[in-house]
Short mmCIF file of C-alpha atoms in Angstrom, two decimals:
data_model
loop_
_atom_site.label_atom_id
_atom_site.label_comp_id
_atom_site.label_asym_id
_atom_site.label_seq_id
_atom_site.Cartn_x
_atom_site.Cartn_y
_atom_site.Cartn_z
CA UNK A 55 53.98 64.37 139.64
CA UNK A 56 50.55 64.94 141.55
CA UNK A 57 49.44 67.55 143.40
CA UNK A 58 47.83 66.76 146.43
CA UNK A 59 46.81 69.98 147.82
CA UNK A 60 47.54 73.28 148.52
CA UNK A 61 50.80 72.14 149.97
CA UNK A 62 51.75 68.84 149.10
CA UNK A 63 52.67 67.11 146.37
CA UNK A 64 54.08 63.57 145.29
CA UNK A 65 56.43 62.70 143.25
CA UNK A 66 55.87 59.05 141.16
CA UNK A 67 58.86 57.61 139.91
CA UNK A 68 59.35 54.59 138.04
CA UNK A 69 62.05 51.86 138.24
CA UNK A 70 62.61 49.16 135.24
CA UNK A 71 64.95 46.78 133.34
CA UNK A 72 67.29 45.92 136.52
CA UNK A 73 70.09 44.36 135.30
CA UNK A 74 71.23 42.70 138.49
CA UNK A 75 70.07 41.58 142.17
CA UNK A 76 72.63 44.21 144.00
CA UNK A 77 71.92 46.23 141.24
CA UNK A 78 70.61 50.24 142.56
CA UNK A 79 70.12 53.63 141.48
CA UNK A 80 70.35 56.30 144.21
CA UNK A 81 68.40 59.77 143.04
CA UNK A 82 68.32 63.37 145.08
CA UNK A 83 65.42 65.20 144.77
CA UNK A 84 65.34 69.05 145.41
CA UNK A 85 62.93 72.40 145.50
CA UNK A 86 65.25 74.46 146.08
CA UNK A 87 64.06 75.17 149.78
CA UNK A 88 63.66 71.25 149.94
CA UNK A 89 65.67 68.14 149.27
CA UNK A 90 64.98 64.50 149.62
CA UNK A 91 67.53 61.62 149.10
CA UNK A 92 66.29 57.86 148.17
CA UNK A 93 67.66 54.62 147.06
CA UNK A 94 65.72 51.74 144.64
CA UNK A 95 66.73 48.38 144.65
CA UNK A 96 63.67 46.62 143.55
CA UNK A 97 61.63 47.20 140.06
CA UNK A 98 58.31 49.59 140.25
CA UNK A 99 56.40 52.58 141.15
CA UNK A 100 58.20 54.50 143.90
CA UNK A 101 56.12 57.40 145.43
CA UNK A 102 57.92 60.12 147.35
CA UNK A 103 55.73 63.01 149.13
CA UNK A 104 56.88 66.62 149.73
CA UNK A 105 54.64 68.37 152.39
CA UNK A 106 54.18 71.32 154.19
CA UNK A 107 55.73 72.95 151.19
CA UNK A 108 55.32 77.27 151.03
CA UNK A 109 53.01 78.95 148.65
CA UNK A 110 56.77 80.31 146.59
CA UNK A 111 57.67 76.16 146.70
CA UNK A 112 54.40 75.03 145.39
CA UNK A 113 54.44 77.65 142.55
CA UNK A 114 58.68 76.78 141.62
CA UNK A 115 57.62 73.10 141.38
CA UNK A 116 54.42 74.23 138.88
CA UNK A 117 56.50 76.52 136.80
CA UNK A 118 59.85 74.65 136.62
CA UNK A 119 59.15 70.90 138.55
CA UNK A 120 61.92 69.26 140.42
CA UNK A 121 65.43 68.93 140.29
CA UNK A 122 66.57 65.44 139.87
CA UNK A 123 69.94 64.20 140.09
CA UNK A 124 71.22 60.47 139.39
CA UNK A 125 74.33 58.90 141.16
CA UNK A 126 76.13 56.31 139.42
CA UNK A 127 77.37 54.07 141.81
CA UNK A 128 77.51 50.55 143.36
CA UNK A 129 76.33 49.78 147.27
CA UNK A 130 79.79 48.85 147.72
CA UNK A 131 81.45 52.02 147.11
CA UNK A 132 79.25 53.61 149.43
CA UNK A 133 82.05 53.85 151.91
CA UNK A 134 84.77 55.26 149.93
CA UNK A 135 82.23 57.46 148.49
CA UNK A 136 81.70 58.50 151.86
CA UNK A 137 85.23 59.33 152.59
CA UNK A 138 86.20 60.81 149.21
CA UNK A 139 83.19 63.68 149.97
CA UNK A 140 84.82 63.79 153.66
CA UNK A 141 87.68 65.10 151.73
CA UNK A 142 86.08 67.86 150.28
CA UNK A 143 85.07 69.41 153.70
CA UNK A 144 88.39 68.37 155.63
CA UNK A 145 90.59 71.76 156.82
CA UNK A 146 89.45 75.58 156.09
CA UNK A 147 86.76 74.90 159.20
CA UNK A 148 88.12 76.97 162.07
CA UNK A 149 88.46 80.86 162.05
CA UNK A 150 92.08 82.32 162.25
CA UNK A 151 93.77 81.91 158.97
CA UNK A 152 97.49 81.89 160.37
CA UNK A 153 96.53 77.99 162.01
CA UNK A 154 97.27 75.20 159.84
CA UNK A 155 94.16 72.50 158.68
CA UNK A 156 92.54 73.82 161.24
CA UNK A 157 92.14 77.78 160.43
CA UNK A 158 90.06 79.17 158.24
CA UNK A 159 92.29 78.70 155.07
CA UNK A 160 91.53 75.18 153.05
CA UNK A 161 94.32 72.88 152.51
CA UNK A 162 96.56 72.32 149.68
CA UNK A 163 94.92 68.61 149.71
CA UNK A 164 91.65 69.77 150.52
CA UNK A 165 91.85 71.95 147.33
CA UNK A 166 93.06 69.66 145.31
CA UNK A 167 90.59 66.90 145.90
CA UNK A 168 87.95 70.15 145.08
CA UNK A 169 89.39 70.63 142.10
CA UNK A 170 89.49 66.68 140.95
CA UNK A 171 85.81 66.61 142.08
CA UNK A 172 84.74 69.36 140.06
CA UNK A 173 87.21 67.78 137.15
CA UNK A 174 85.32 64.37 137.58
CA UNK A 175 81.73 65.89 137.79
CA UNK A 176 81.34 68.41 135.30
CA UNK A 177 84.71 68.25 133.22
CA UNK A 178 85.79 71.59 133.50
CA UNK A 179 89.55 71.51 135.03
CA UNK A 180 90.71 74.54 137.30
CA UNK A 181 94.14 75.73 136.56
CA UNK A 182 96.88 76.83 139.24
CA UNK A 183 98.07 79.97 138.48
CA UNK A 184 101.78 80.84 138.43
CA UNK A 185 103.15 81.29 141.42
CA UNK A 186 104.30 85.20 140.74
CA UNK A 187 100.38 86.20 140.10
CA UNK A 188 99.24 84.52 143.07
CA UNK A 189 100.41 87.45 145.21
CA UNK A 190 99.75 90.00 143.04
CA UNK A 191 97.13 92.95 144.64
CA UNK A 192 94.91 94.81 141.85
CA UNK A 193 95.10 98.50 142.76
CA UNK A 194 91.72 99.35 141.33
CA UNK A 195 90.40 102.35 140.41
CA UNK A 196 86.80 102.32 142.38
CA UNK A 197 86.07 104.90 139.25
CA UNK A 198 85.88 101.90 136.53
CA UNK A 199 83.87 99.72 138.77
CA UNK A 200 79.83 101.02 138.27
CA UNK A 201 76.64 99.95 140.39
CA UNK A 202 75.65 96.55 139.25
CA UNK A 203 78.73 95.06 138.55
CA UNK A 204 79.24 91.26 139.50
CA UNK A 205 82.02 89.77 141.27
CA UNK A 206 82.42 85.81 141.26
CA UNK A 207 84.26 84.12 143.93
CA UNK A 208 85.42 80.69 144.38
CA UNK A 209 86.68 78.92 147.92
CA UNK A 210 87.81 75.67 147.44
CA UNK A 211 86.49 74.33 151.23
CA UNK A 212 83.36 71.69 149.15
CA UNK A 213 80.65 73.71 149.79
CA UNK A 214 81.50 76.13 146.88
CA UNK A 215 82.22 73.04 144.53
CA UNK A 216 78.61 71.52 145.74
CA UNK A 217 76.96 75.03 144.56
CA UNK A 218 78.82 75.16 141.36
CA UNK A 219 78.13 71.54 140.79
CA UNK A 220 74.27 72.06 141.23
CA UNK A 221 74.10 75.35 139.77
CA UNK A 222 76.21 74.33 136.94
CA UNK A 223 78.66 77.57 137.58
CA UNK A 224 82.34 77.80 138.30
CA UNK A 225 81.14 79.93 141.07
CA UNK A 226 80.64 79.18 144.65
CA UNK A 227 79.49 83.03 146.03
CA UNK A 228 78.91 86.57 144.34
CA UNK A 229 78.75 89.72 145.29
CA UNK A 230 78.11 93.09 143.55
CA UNK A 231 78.82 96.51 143.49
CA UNK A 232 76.38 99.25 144.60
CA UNK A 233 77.17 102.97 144.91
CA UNK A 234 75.61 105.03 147.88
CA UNK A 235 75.82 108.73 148.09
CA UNK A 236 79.30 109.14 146.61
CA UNK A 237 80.57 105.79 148.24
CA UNK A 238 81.49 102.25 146.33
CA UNK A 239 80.31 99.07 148.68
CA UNK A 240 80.15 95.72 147.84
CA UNK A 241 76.87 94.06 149.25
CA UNK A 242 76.72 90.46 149.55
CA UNK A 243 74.55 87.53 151.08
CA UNK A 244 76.27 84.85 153.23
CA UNK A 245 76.32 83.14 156.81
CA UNK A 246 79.17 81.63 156.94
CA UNK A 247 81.65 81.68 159.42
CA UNK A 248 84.82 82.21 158.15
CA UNK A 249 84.14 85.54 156.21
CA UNK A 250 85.27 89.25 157.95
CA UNK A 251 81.59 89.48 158.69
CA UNK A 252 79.27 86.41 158.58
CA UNK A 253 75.55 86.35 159.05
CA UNK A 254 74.48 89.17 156.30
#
């Protein structure tokens, strides 16, 4: 890695012992605030520049560099690739929950390709719970719940499985509990559309 000034720097990566003419590794890079996606099919020094990166990018890439990942894949299975991730995001895209595939409420299929993907990337395996808990509703008492406290949540609509994948979590969103005068709320940050409120 180089830096080239106060808001650029470049990224040298090096390619060897090809095994085969089709043969190619595909790498994502990311910042955090800043991704880049390249493929290498021939042997060598491959430069890849980030610029116009912010004074908070510049000083996550000194203190903790980039975050590389590898795919593992043939050219050829590009395609289904293509369509097996299409999966992931198909149904759970529209806003009324009461319309099926497209409401707001993910598939049965779409969850259960989520759940192989996560199975098949990280090797942790979600498990259905019985079908008499599913409906069950937690009558808390807001007393045993103090300021701080951490909620996970999980949506199985892809874009959860892509954060838990990356962050290395089984967690796709959080939110926490904070008491104001007297009052239990639970604050969150999200913009997506198919939450009560969106855009917080």
């Amino acid at each position: 890695m180089n830096i080239l000034g106060e808001s650029t720097i470049e990224v040298v990566h090096y390619v060897t012992k090809k095994k085969k003419l089709d043969c190619g590794d595909g790498y994502f890079y990311s910042t955090l605030f800043n991704y880049h996606v390249a493929a290498f099919y021939r042997e060598g020094i491959h430069n890849i520049k980030f610029e116009n990166l912010t004074p908070e990018e510049m000083e996550i890439i000194r203190t903790s560099g980039f975050l590389v990942f590898k795919t593992c894949d043939k050219v050829i299975n590009v395609l289904p690739d293509l369509f097996k991730t299409l999966y992931l995001f198909l149904g759970g895209i529209g806003l009324d929950p009461n319309i099926p595939f497209f409401g707001s409420k993910p598939t049965e299929f779409e969850m259960e390709q989520n759940v192989k993907f996560i199975h098949d990337a990280t090797g942790y395996q979600w498990q259905k719970r019985p079908e008499k808990s599913r409906k069950v509703v937690y009558d808390l008492d807001p007393k045993l719940v103090q300021s701080g406290d951490f909620f996970a949540i999980t949506r199985f609509d892809g874009l959860d499985q892509i954060i838990e994948y990356g962050a290395g979590s089984h967690a796709g969103h959080s939110v926490m509990a904070i008491w104001v005068d007297d009052m239990l709320h639970i604050v969150e940050s999200q913009a997506a559309w198919y939450w009560p409120r969106k855009g917080l």
